[in-house]
Amino acid sequence: MPKIVDQEERRRELAAALWRLLVRDGTGAATLRRVAAEAGWSVGSLRHYFDSQAALLAYSMELVIDRVTERVNALGPDADPAALLEETLPLDEERRAETQVWTAFTAAALTDPSLRALRDESHRRLRSLCVLAAGGDERAGERLHATLDGLALHALLDPEVTDAARQRELLRDALAAAASDR
Amino acid sequence: MPKIVDQEERRRELAAALWRLLVRDGTGAATLRRVAAEAGWSVGSLRHYFDSQAALLAYSMELVIDRVTERVNALGPDADPAALLEETLPLDEERRAETQVWTAFTAAALTDPSLRALRDESHRRLRSLCVLAAGGDERAGERLHATLDGLALHALLDPEVTDAARQRELLRDALAAAASDR
């Protein structure tokens, strides 16, 4: 099926252009016009692969989920919970771009019902990972999940205060607090 | 200064229309067109008071800060920290609309530099309140702040799981954890 493979390659090429823009210019860069310019495409050609901003964001969010899942799985079943959850925090350039996709996607999903199924799936998967990291305790896991998403957001909002070292410290504190709840 | 008073009254009238829309239709309703329709104004007349979506969101965010500050101050200096912080969580219809203003404003500020000063002010004020609630411990206060913002976001994203009772429980757990850090 060479045509399907080709389509998927083109989509990945466009998502890579979005990634470069997010790393360089932040969440505001996630527009069809700017992605087309970055990839060296016309907006019309891009629309053949993504017919809306929402479609581009949904595809990018799916890539984020795949990448995080792959890294979490690579750590194996006996991994340190802190190491697992660090894969979702904006601790380096790559994860910072992923967090920017998450915030742009989540904001868009607040106003676009077509994005809600994927948003709910992503929200629930991270909650399950947090409940697991909290030793199976739902309540402690939900609190950990809130802390984790709040930390990711704060790292984008105020990167001087919530830098990588602070995110690691606060994640470890939150995991210790979850463990002492049990 | 009757003209200035009048302008301020018109702005409040438009903000009230935005509030009603947010309560009824969620964050997606925060557009100039829909606010004009809700207030019974033309978009052109509305633009005399708010020349952009960003200006309307900034004004609404200032109202949210004023309202939360007023309620926090009314509780007095000896108030229970849980009661103080509950004023920032979407526990009823009014605070839910405020949280919707916060998310719409924060998302817009990620892409609009004109909103960053107000966003930073609001972010830092809530962090200070959290550090205070954590007995002055910066690190415990920052973790509490992350949990609080994460909870507010989760209450919008998944209101069935993160309902008002669960928000109160998780806030109390987070405060207990902050106290035990000291």
mmCIF file of C-alpha atoms in Angstrom, chain A:
data_model
loop_
_atom_site.group_PDB
_atom_site.id
_atom_site.type_symbol
_atom_site.label_atom_id
_atom_site.label_comp_id
_atom_site.label_asym_id
_atom_site.label_seq_id
_atom_site.Cartn_x
_atom_site.Cartn_y
_atom_site.Cartn_z
ATOM 1 C CA MET A 1 0.000 0.000 0.000
ATOM 2 C CA PRO A 2 2.538 2.615 -1.107
ATOM 3 C CA LYS A 3 -0.041 5.410 -1.190
ATOM 4 C CA ILE A 4 -1.072 4.977 2.464
ATOM 5 C CA VAL A 5 2.547 4.799 3.611
ATOM 6 C CA ASP A 6 3.227 7.959 1.660
ATOM 7 C CA GLN A 7 0.318 9.791 3.319
ATOM 8 C CA GLU A 8 1.527 8.747 6.747
ATOM 9 C CA GLU A 9 5.045 9.932 5.890
ATOM 10 C CA ARG A 10 3.715 13.320 4.774
ATOM 11 C CA ARG A 11 1.729 13.633 8.012
ATOM 12 C CA ARG A 12 4.837 12.862 10.064
ATOM 13 C CA GLU A 13 6.806 15.398 8.065
ATOM 14 C CA LEU A 14 4.187 18.064 8.868
ATOM 15 C CA ALA A 15 4.055 17.068 12.531
ATOM 16 C CA ALA A 16 7.854 17.364 12.661
ATOM 17 C CA ALA A 17 7.524 20.907 11.290
ATOM 18 C CA LEU A 18 4.983 21.683 14.043
ATOM 19 C CA TRP A 19 7.401 20.257 16.631
ATOM 20 C CA ARG A 20 10.265 22.481 15.422
ATOM 21 C CA LEU A 21 7.967 25.510 15.600
ATOM 22 C CA LEU A 22 6.817 24.678 19.130
ATOM 23 C CA VAL A 23 10.400 24.244 20.334
ATOM 24 C CA ARG A 24 11.454 27.522 18.729
ATOM 25 C CA ASP A 25 8.384 29.753 19.134
ATOM 26 C CA GLY A 26 6.060 28.226 21.736
ATOM 27 C CA THR A 27 2.418 27.167 21.685
ATOM 28 C CA GLY A 28 1.275 30.112 19.555
ATOM 29 C CA ALA A 29 3.058 28.633 16.570
ATOM 30 C CA ALA A 30 0.516 25.816 16.204
ATOM 31 C CA THR A 31 -1.335 27.292 13.208
ATOM 32 C CA LEU A 32 -1.821 25.740 9.764
ATOM 33 C CA ARG A 33 -0.271 28.794 8.081
ATOM 34 C CA ARG A 34 2.931 28.657 10.129
ATOM 35 C CA VAL A 35 3.277 24.878 9.901
ATOM 36 C CA ALA A 36 2.926 25.066 6.114
ATOM 37 C CA ALA A 37 5.605 27.788 5.948
ATOM 38 C CA GLU A 38 7.953 25.800 8.219
ATOM 39 C CA ALA A 39 7.535 22.634 6.123
ATOM 40 C CA GLY A 40 7.936 24.568 2.861
ATOM 41 C CA TRP A 41 4.409 23.649 1.743
ATOM 42 C CA SER A 42 1.488 25.766 0.612
ATOM 43 C CA VAL A 43 -1.452 25.979 3.020
ATOM 44 C CA GLY A 44 -3.582 24.367 0.295
ATOM 45 C CA SER A 45 -1.310 21.300 0.070
ATOM 46 C CA LEU A 46 -1.225 21.014 3.837
ATOM 47 C CA ARG A 47 -5.031 21.025 3.913
ATOM 48 C CA HIS A 48 -4.959 17.825 1.865
ATOM 49 C CA TYR A 49 -3.510 16.112 4.976
ATOM 50 C CA PHE A 50 -5.044 18.203 7.782
ATOM 51 C CA ASP A 51 -8.252 19.972 6.913
ATOM 52 C CA SER A 52 -8.281 22.036 10.123
ATOM 53 C CA GLN A 53 -6.207 23.272 13.024
ATOM 54 C CA ALA A 54 -8.101 20.730 15.174
ATOM 55 C CA ALA A 55 -7.058 17.823 12.913
ATOM 56 C CA LEU A 56 -3.394 18.887 13.117
ATOM 57 C CA LEU A 57 -3.598 19.193 16.921
ATOM 58 C CA ALA A 58 -5.334 15.813 17.271
ATOM 59 C CA TYR A 59 -2.684 14.093 15.144
ATOM 60 C CA SER A 60 0.087 15.809 17.137
ATOM 61 C CA MET A 61 -1.522 14.758 20.420
ATOM 62 C CA GLU A 62 -1.678 11.148 19.188
ATOM 63 C CA LEU A 63 2.049 11.352 18.424
ATOM 64 C CA VAL A 64 2.690 12.699 21.955
ATOM 65 C CA ILE A 65 0.729 9.800 23.470
ATOM 66 C CA ASP A 66 2.664 7.293 21.293
ATOM 67 C CA ARG A 67 6.025 8.817 22.230
ATOM 68 C CA VAL A 68 5.317 8.967 25.972
ATOM 69 C CA THR A 69 3.885 5.419 25.918
ATOM 70 C CA GLU A 70 6.970 4.150 24.083
ATOM 71 C CA ARG A 71 9.365 5.749 26.602
ATOM 72 C CA VAL A 72 7.303 4.538 29.576
ATOM 73 C CA ASN A 73 7.215 0.989 28.158
ATOM 74 C CA ALA A 74 10.973 1.098 27.479
ATOM 75 C CA LEU A 75 11.555 1.725 31.203
ATOM 76 C CA GLY A 76 9.980 -1.663 31.916
ATOM 77 C CA PRO A 77 7.486 -2.905 34.518
ATOM 78 C CA ASP A 78 9.848 -2.498 37.491
ATOM 79 C CA ALA A 79 10.766 1.121 36.770
ATOM 80 C CA ASP A 80 10.902 3.749 39.491
ATOM 81 C CA PRO A 81 7.501 5.579 39.510
ATOM 82 C CA ALA A 82 9.340 8.934 39.512
ATOM 83 C CA ALA A 83 11.178 7.961 36.317
ATOM 84 C CA LEU A 84 7.887 6.881 34.676
ATOM 85 C CA LEU A 85 6.069 10.111 35.517
ATOM 86 C CA GLU A 86 9.059 12.270 34.543
ATOM 87 C CA GLU A 87 8.396 11.149 30.976
ATOM 88 C CA THR A 88 5.284 13.394 31.034
ATOM 89 C CA LEU A 89 6.973 16.529 32.448
ATOM 90 C CA PRO A 90 8.639 19.255 30.314
ATOM 91 C CA LEU A 91 12.157 18.488 31.607
ATOM 92 C CA ASP A 92 14.001 18.941 28.287
ATOM 93 C CA GLU A 93 13.388 20.442 24.868
ATOM 94 C CA GLU A 94 11.592 17.379 23.497
ATOM 95 C CA ARG A 95 9.208 16.971 26.438
ATOM 96 C CA ARG A 96 8.675 20.730 26.521
ATOM 97 C CA ALA A 97 7.377 20.574 22.933
ATOM 98 C CA GLU A 98 5.147 17.639 23.945
ATOM 99 C CA THR A 99 3.734 19.663 26.868
ATOM 100 C CA GLN A 100 3.080 22.528 24.471
ATOM 101 C CA VAL A 101 1.132 20.162 22.214
ATOM 102 C CA TRP A 102 -0.819 18.983 25.290
ATOM 103 C CA THR A 103 -1.714 22.530 26.407
ATOM 104 C CA ALA A 104 -2.632 23.694 22.880
ATOM 105 C CA PHE A 105 -4.683 20.519 22.367
ATOM 106 C CA THR A 106 -6.387 20.719 25.798
ATOM 107 C CA ALA A 107 -7.273 24.391 25.300
ATOM 108 C CA ALA A 108 -8.703 23.629 21.848
ATOM 109 C CA ALA A 109 -10.671 20.659 23.233
ATOM 110 C CA LEU A 110 -12.407 22.988 25.716
ATOM 111 C CA THR A 111 -14.140 24.615 22.755
ATOM 112 C CA ASP A 112 -14.122 21.871 20.095
ATOM 113 C CA PRO A 113 -16.262 18.787 20.819
ATOM 114 C CA SER A 114 -14.533 16.833 18.005
ATOM 115 C CA LEU A 115 -11.383 16.679 20.180
ATOM 116 C CA ARG A 116 -13.046 15.468 23.383
ATOM 117 C CA ALA A 117 -12.809 11.688 22.857
ATOM 118 C CA LEU A 118 -9.030 11.874 22.407
ATOM 119 C CA ARG A 119 -8.702 14.361 25.284
ATOM 120 C CA ASP A 120 -10.679 12.057 27.587
ATOM 121 C CA GLU A 121 -8.577 9.068 26.534
ATOM 122 C CA SER A 122 -5.328 10.919 27.208
ATOM 123 C CA HIS A 123 -6.631 12.284 30.547
ATOM 124 C CA ARG A 124 -7.742 8.838 31.722
ATOM 125 C CA ARG A 125 -4.546 7.091 30.646
ATOM 126 C CA LEU A 126 -2.410 9.497 32.642
ATOM 127 C CA ARG A 127 -4.765 9.146 35.621
ATOM 128 C CA SER A 128 -4.363 5.342 35.466
ATOM 129 C CA LEU A 129 -0.568 5.703 35.367
ATOM 130 C CA CYS A 130 -0.751 7.980 38.446
ATOM 131 C CA VAL A 131 -3.027 5.576 40.347
ATOM 132 C CA LEU A 132 -0.521 2.832 39.542
ATOM 133 C CA ALA A 133 2.360 5.040 40.757
ATOM 134 C CA ALA A 134 0.359 5.663 43.956
ATOM 135 C CA GLY A 135 0.255 1.923 44.646
ATOM 136 C CA GLY A 136 -3.292 1.500 43.319
ATOM 137 C CA ASP A 137 -4.916 4.066 45.646
ATOM 138 C CA GLU A 138 -7.467 6.017 43.514
ATOM 139 C CA ARG A 139 -7.615 9.077 45.749
ATOM 140 C CA ALA A 140 -3.834 9.408 46.153
ATOM 141 C CA GLY A 141 -3.442 8.751 42.415
ATOM 142 C CA GLU A 142 -5.923 11.485 41.457
ATOM 143 C CA ARG A 143 -4.086 13.954 43.683
ATOM 144 C CA LEU A 144 -0.770 12.947 42.116
ATOM 145 C CA HIS A 145 -2.326 13.415 38.665
ATOM 146 C CA ALA A 146 -3.513 16.939 39.587
ATOM 147 C CA THR A 147 -0.043 17.814 40.917
ATOM 148 C CA LEU A 148 1.619 16.425 37.779
ATOM 149 C CA ASP A 149 -0.595 18.347 35.321
ATOM 150 C CA GLY A 150 -0.300 21.500 37.460
ATOM 151 C CA LEU A 151 3.495 21.158 37.453
ATOM 152 C CA ALA A 152 3.613 20.731 33.660
ATOM 153 C CA LEU A 153 1.455 23.850 33.249
ATOM 154 C CA HIS A 154 3.520 25.864 35.747
ATOM 155 C CA ALA A 155 6.737 24.876 33.957
ATOM 156 C CA LEU A 156 5.352 26.560 30.828
ATOM 157 C CA LEU A 157 3.889 29.567 32.686
ATOM 158 C CA ASP A 158 6.886 30.376 34.881
ATOM 159 C CA PRO A 159 9.944 28.367 33.746
ATOM 160 C CA GLU A 160 12.298 30.349 35.988
ATOM 161 C CA VAL A 161 10.595 29.249 39.201
ATOM 162 C CA THR A 162 9.338 25.861 37.945
ATOM 163 C CA ASP A 163 12.574 24.763 36.259
ATOM 164 C CA ALA A 164 13.580 21.141 35.608
ATOM 165 C CA ALA A 165 15.235 20.696 39.031
ATOM 166 C CA ARG A 166 12.151 22.070 40.830
ATOM 167 C CA GLN A 167 9.807 19.840 38.815
ATOM 168 C CA ARG A 168 11.873 16.777 39.832
ATOM 169 C CA GLU A 169 11.872 17.819 43.508
ATOM 170 C CA LEU A 170 8.126 18.490 43.601
ATOM 171 C CA LEU A 171 7.337 15.245 41.766
ATOM 172 C CA ARG A 172 9.396 13.302 44.337
ATOM 173 C CA ASP A 173 7.650 15.138 47.200
ATOM 174 C CA ALA A 174 4.261 14.322 45.645
ATOM 175 C CA LEU A 175 5.189 10.629 45.281
ATOM 176 C CA ALA A 176 6.402 10.495 48.891
ATOM 177 C CA ALA A 177 3.131 12.109 50.033
ATOM 178 C CA ALA A 178 1.120 9.593 47.972
ATOM 179 C CA ALA A 179 3.082 6.713 49.530
ATOM 180 C CA SER A 180 2.465 8.022 53.080
ATOM 181 C CA ASP A 181 -1.309 8.175 52.319
ATOM 182 C CA ARG A 182 -1.397 4.391 52.050
#
